[in-house]
PDB file of C-alpha atoms in Angstrom:
ATOM      1  CA  MET A   1    -135.515 -82.319  98.479  1.00  0.00           C
ATOM      2  CA  ARG A   2    -135.934 -80.408  95.201  1.00  0.00           C
ATOM      3  CA  PHE A   3    -134.252 -77.174  94.206  1.00  0.00           C
ATOM      4  CA  GLU A   4    -135.472 -75.223  91.184  1.00  0.00           C
ATOM      5  CA  LEU A   5    -133.815 -72.001  90.202  1.00  0.00           C
ATOM      6  CA  GLY A   6    -135.134 -69.854  87.386  1.00  0.00           C
ATOM      7  CA  LEU A   7    -132.292 -68.533  85.286  1.00  0.00           C
ATOM      8  CA  ALA A   8    -132.968 -65.038  84.052  1.00  0.00           C
ATOM      9  CA  ALA A   9    -132.824 -64.539  80.323  1.00  0.00           C
ATOM     10  CA  THR A  10    -130.551 -61.810  79.067  1.00  0.00           C
ATOM     11  CA  CYS A  11    -132.354 -59.267  76.954  1.00  0.00           C
ATOM     12  CA  LEU A  12    -130.482 -57.761  74.050  1.00  0.00           C
ATOM     13  CA  ALA A  13    -131.332 -54.377  72.629  1.00  0.00           C
ATOM     14  CA  MET A  14    -132.627 -54.713  69.075  1.00  0.00           C
ATOM     15  CA  PRO A  15    -133.777 -52.163  66.576  1.00  0.00           C
ATOM     16  CA  ALA A  16    -137.550 -51.788  66.576  1.00  0.00           C
ATOM     17  CA  THR A  17    -137.721 -53.160  63.034  1.00  0.00           C
ATOM     18  CA  ALA A  18    -136.426 -56.505  64.255  1.00  0.00           C
ATOM     19  CA  PHE A  19    -139.586 -56.976  66.281  1.00  0.00           C
ATOM     20  CA  PHE A  20    -141.748 -56.647  63.190  1.00  0.00           C
ATOM     21  CA  ALA A  21    -139.692 -58.713  60.736  1.00  0.00           C
ATOM     22  CA  THR A  22    -141.445 -62.001  61.550  1.00  0.00           C
ATOM     23  CA  PRO A  23    -143.251 -63.305  64.614  1.00  0.00           C
ATOM     24  CA  ALA A  24    -140.515 -65.918  65.147  1.00  0.00           C
ATOM     25  CA  ALA A  25    -137.813 -63.247  65.285  1.00  0.00           C
ATOM     26  CA  ALA A  26    -139.536 -61.544  68.201  1.00  0.00           C
ATOM     27  CA  GLN A  27    -139.679 -64.688  70.312  1.00  0.00           C
ATOM     28  CA  THR A  28    -136.775 -66.175  72.233  1.00  0.00           C
ATOM     29  CA  ALA A  29    -136.845 -69.343  74.254  1.00  0.00           C
ATOM     30  CA  ALA A  30    -136.457 -68.937  77.983  1.00  0.00           C
ATOM     31  CA  PRO A  31    -133.620 -70.959  79.451  1.00  0.00           C
ATOM     32  CA  PRO A  32    -134.766 -74.154  81.163  1.00  0.00           C
ATOM     33  CA  ALA A  33    -135.186 -74.070  84.924  1.00  0.00           C
ATOM     34  CA  LEU A  34    -132.213 -75.360  86.852  1.00  0.00           C
ATOM     35  CA  VAL A  35    -133.355 -78.413  88.831  1.00  0.00           C
ATOM     36  CA  CYS A  36    -131.002 -79.800  91.468  1.00  0.00           C
ATOM     37  CA  THR A  37    -132.322 -83.125  92.747  1.00  0.00           C
ATOM     38  CA  THR A  38    -129.593 -85.663  92.067  1.00  0.00           C
ATOM     39  CA  GLY A  39    -127.857 -87.262  95.010  1.00  0.00           C
ATOM     40  CA  SER A  40    -127.452 -86.018  98.488  1.00  0.00           C
ATOM     41  CA  VAL A  41    -123.830 -85.905  99.517  1.00  0.00           C
ATOM     42  CA  ALA A  42    -123.152 -84.884 103.127  1.00  0.00           C
ATOM     43  CA  MET A  43    -120.371 -82.301 103.514  1.00  0.00           C
ATOM     44  CA  THR A  44    -119.194 -79.873 106.190  1.00  0.00           C
ATOM     45  CA  TYR A  45    -118.583 -76.210 105.374  1.00  0.00           C
ATOM     46  CA  GLY A  46    -117.815 -73.539 107.942  1.00  0.00           C
ATOM     47  CA  GLY A  47    -118.256 -76.114 110.692  1.00  0.00           C
ATOM     48  CA  SER A  48    -121.896 -76.803 109.741  1.00  0.00           C
ATOM     49  CA  PRO A  49    -123.462 -79.823 107.979  1.00  0.00           C
ATOM     50  CA  TRP A  50    -124.573 -79.372 104.348  1.00  0.00           C
ATOM     51  CA  LEU A  51    -126.147 -81.554 101.650  1.00  0.00           C
ATOM     52  CA  VAL A  52    -124.912 -81.284  98.051  1.00  0.00           C
ATOM     53  CA  HIS A  53    -127.234 -81.980  95.100  1.00  0.00           C
ATOM     54  CA  GLY A  54    -126.327 -82.155  91.397  1.00  0.00           C
ATOM     55  CA  CYS A  55    -128.232 -80.042  88.887  1.00  0.00           C
ATOM     56  CA  ASN A  56    -129.723 -80.927  85.516  1.00  0.00           C
ATOM     57  CA  ASP A  57    -127.221 -78.794  83.566  1.00  0.00           C
ATOM     58  CA  GLY A  58    -124.566 -81.447  84.143  1.00  0.00           C
ATOM     59  CA  HIS A  59    -122.219 -79.127  86.053  1.00  0.00           C
ATOM     60  CA  SER A  60    -123.835 -76.984  88.751  1.00  0.00           C
ATOM     61  CA  VAL A  61    -124.517 -77.972  92.365  1.00  0.00           C
ATOM     62  CA  ALA A  62    -126.903 -76.770  95.061  1.00  0.00           C
ATOM     63  CA  ILE A  63    -125.554 -76.899  98.604  1.00  0.00           C
ATOM     64  CA  ALA A  64    -128.263 -76.765 101.290  1.00  0.00           C
ATOM     65  CA  ALA A  65    -127.819 -76.469 105.023  1.00  0.00           C
ATOM     66  CA  ALA A  66    -128.795 -79.778 106.619  1.00  0.00           C
ATOM     67  CA  ALA A  67    -131.791 -79.938 108.945  1.00  0.00           C
ATOM     68  CA  GLY A  68    -130.829 -78.772 112.402  1.00  0.00           C
ATOM     69  CA  SER A  69    -127.806 -76.797 111.169  1.00  0.00           C
ATOM     70  CA  LYS A  70    -127.283 -73.300 112.595  1.00  0.00           C
ATOM     71  CA  ALA A  71    -126.990 -72.144 108.974  1.00  0.00           C
ATOM     72  CA  ALA A  72    -130.487 -73.394 108.026  1.00  0.00           C
ATOM     73  CA  PRO A  73    -132.383 -72.330 106.123  1.00  0.00           C
ATOM     74  CA  CYS A  74    -129.719 -71.610 103.531  1.00  0.00           C
ATOM     75  CA  THR A  75    -128.906 -72.767 100.013  1.00  0.00           C
ATOM     76  CA  PHE A  76    -125.821 -71.892  98.008  1.00  0.00           C
ATOM     77  CA  THR A  77    -125.612 -72.643  94.311  1.00  0.00           C
ATOM     78  CA  MET A  78    -122.418 -72.989  92.334  1.00  0.00           C
ATOM     79  CA  LEU A  79    -123.651 -72.069  88.853  1.00  0.00           C
ATOM     80  CA  TYR A  80    -121.635 -73.263  85.885  1.00  0.00           C
ATOM     81  CA  GLN A  81    -120.516 -70.482  83.537  1.00  0.00           C
ATOM     82  CA  SER A  82    -119.790 -70.740  79.807  1.00  0.00           C
ATOM     83  CA  ASP A  83    -116.085 -70.061  80.454  1.00  0.00           C
ATOM     84  CA  GLY A  84    -115.831 -73.226  82.577  1.00  0.00           C
ATOM     85  CA  GLY A  85    -115.856 -71.378  85.892  1.00  0.00           C
ATOM     86  CA  TYR A  86    -118.548 -71.169  88.538  1.00  0.00           C
ATOM     87  CA  GLN A  87    -120.492 -68.327  90.120  1.00  0.00           C
ATOM     88  CA  ALA A  88    -121.491 -68.697  93.768  1.00  0.00           C
ATOM     89  CA  GLN A  89    -124.960 -67.512  94.772  1.00  0.00           C
ATOM     90  CA  GLY A  90    -126.774 -67.875  98.061  1.00  0.00           C
ATOM     91  CA  ARG A  91    -130.173 -67.470  99.617  1.00  0.00           C
ATOM     92  CA  CYS A  92    -129.959 -67.646 103.386  1.00  0.00           C
ATOM     93  CA  SER A  93    -131.807 -66.599 106.500  1.00  0.00           C
ATOM     94  CA  GLY A  94    -130.011 -68.826 108.996  1.00  0.00           C
ATOM     95  CA  ASN A  95    -127.383 -67.759 111.523  1.00  0.00           C
ATOM     96  CA  LYS A  96    -125.202 -65.170 109.744  1.00  0.00           C
ATOM     97  CA  THR A  97    -121.972 -66.318 111.386  1.00  0.00           C
ATOM     98  CA  ALA A  98    -122.612 -69.902 110.254  1.00  0.00           C
ATOM     99  CA  THR A  99    -123.658 -68.945 106.724  1.00  0.00           C
ATOM    100  CA  ASP A 100    -120.728 -66.559 106.281  1.00  0.00           C
ATOM    101  CA  ALA A 101    -118.250 -69.216 107.440  1.00  0.00           C
ATOM    102  CA  ALA A 102    -119.718 -71.708 104.976  1.00  0.00           C
ATOM    103  CA  PHE A 103    -119.764 -69.194 102.127  1.00  0.00           C
ATOM    104  CA  ASN A 104    -116.099 -68.415 102.721  1.00  0.00           C
ATOM    105  CA  GLU A 105    -115.305 -72.080 102.020  1.00  0.00           C
ATOM    106  CA  ILE A 106    -117.868 -72.737  99.287  1.00  0.00           C
ATOM    107  CA  GLY A 107    -117.098 -69.508  97.431  1.00  0.00           C
ATOM    108  CA  ASN A 108    -113.409 -70.443  97.288  1.00  0.00           C
ATOM    109  CA  LEU A 109    -113.935 -73.836  95.651  1.00  0.00           C
ATOM    110  CA  ASN A 110    -112.217 -73.996  92.273  1.00  0.00           C
ATOM    111  CA  ALA A 111    -113.846 -75.432  89.143  1.00  0.00           C
ATOM    112  CA  ALA A 112    -112.215 -78.852  89.587  1.00  0.00           C
ATOM    113  CA  GLN A 113    -113.491 -79.086  93.180  1.00  0.00           C
ATOM    114  CA  VAL A 114    -117.048 -78.163  92.165  1.00  0.00           C
ATOM    115  CA  GLN A 115    -116.969 -80.660  89.297  1.00  0.00           C
ATOM    116  CA  ALA A 116    -115.757 -83.342  91.748  1.00  0.00           C
ATOM    117  CA  LEU A 117    -118.709 -82.504  94.027  1.00  0.00           C
ATOM    118  CA  TYR A 118    -121.077 -82.751  91.067  1.00  0.00           C
ATOM    119  CA  LEU A 119    -119.694 -86.179  90.169  1.00  0.00           C
ATOM    120  CA  GLN A 120    -120.183 -87.374  93.769  1.00  0.00           C
ATOM    121  CA  THR A 121    -123.891 -86.593  93.470  1.00  0.00           C
ATOM    122  CA  GLN A 122    -124.321 -88.860  90.446  1.00  0.00           C
ATOM    123  CA  PRO A 123    -125.530 -92.447  90.793  1.00  0.00           C
ATOM    124  CA  PRO A 124    -122.905 -95.125  90.147  1.00  0.00           C
ATOM    125  CA  ALA A 125    -122.687 -96.392  86.586  1.00  0.00           C
ATOM    126  CA  PRO A 126    -124.339 -99.807  86.062  1.00  0.00           C
TER     127      PRO A 126
END
């Protein structure tokens, strides 16, 4: 299973002259896509089965409702923030009661708990 999330770039207001200074000044690199394919750790949230995958940023995790779960289809992402915290996001169309129950648990995970989940998704060191 592969999860790719496009992270929106933040646009900053600049004076019009900045756009004409040099071509390089007008261009900004888009952030890389967040890809969450590492591991598949089975967990239970809100009484439903979920699979946790680590993301390529080295911190974030994607938590997808397992096949056959009342919550499916649903994916929550715990996105790592520059302050060391996490922001919970979800995209769900499964049973609302099941997804809400899971979000109540997932959304209350602290940074140490999310980092522990991320580490569980990583392959063992050789």
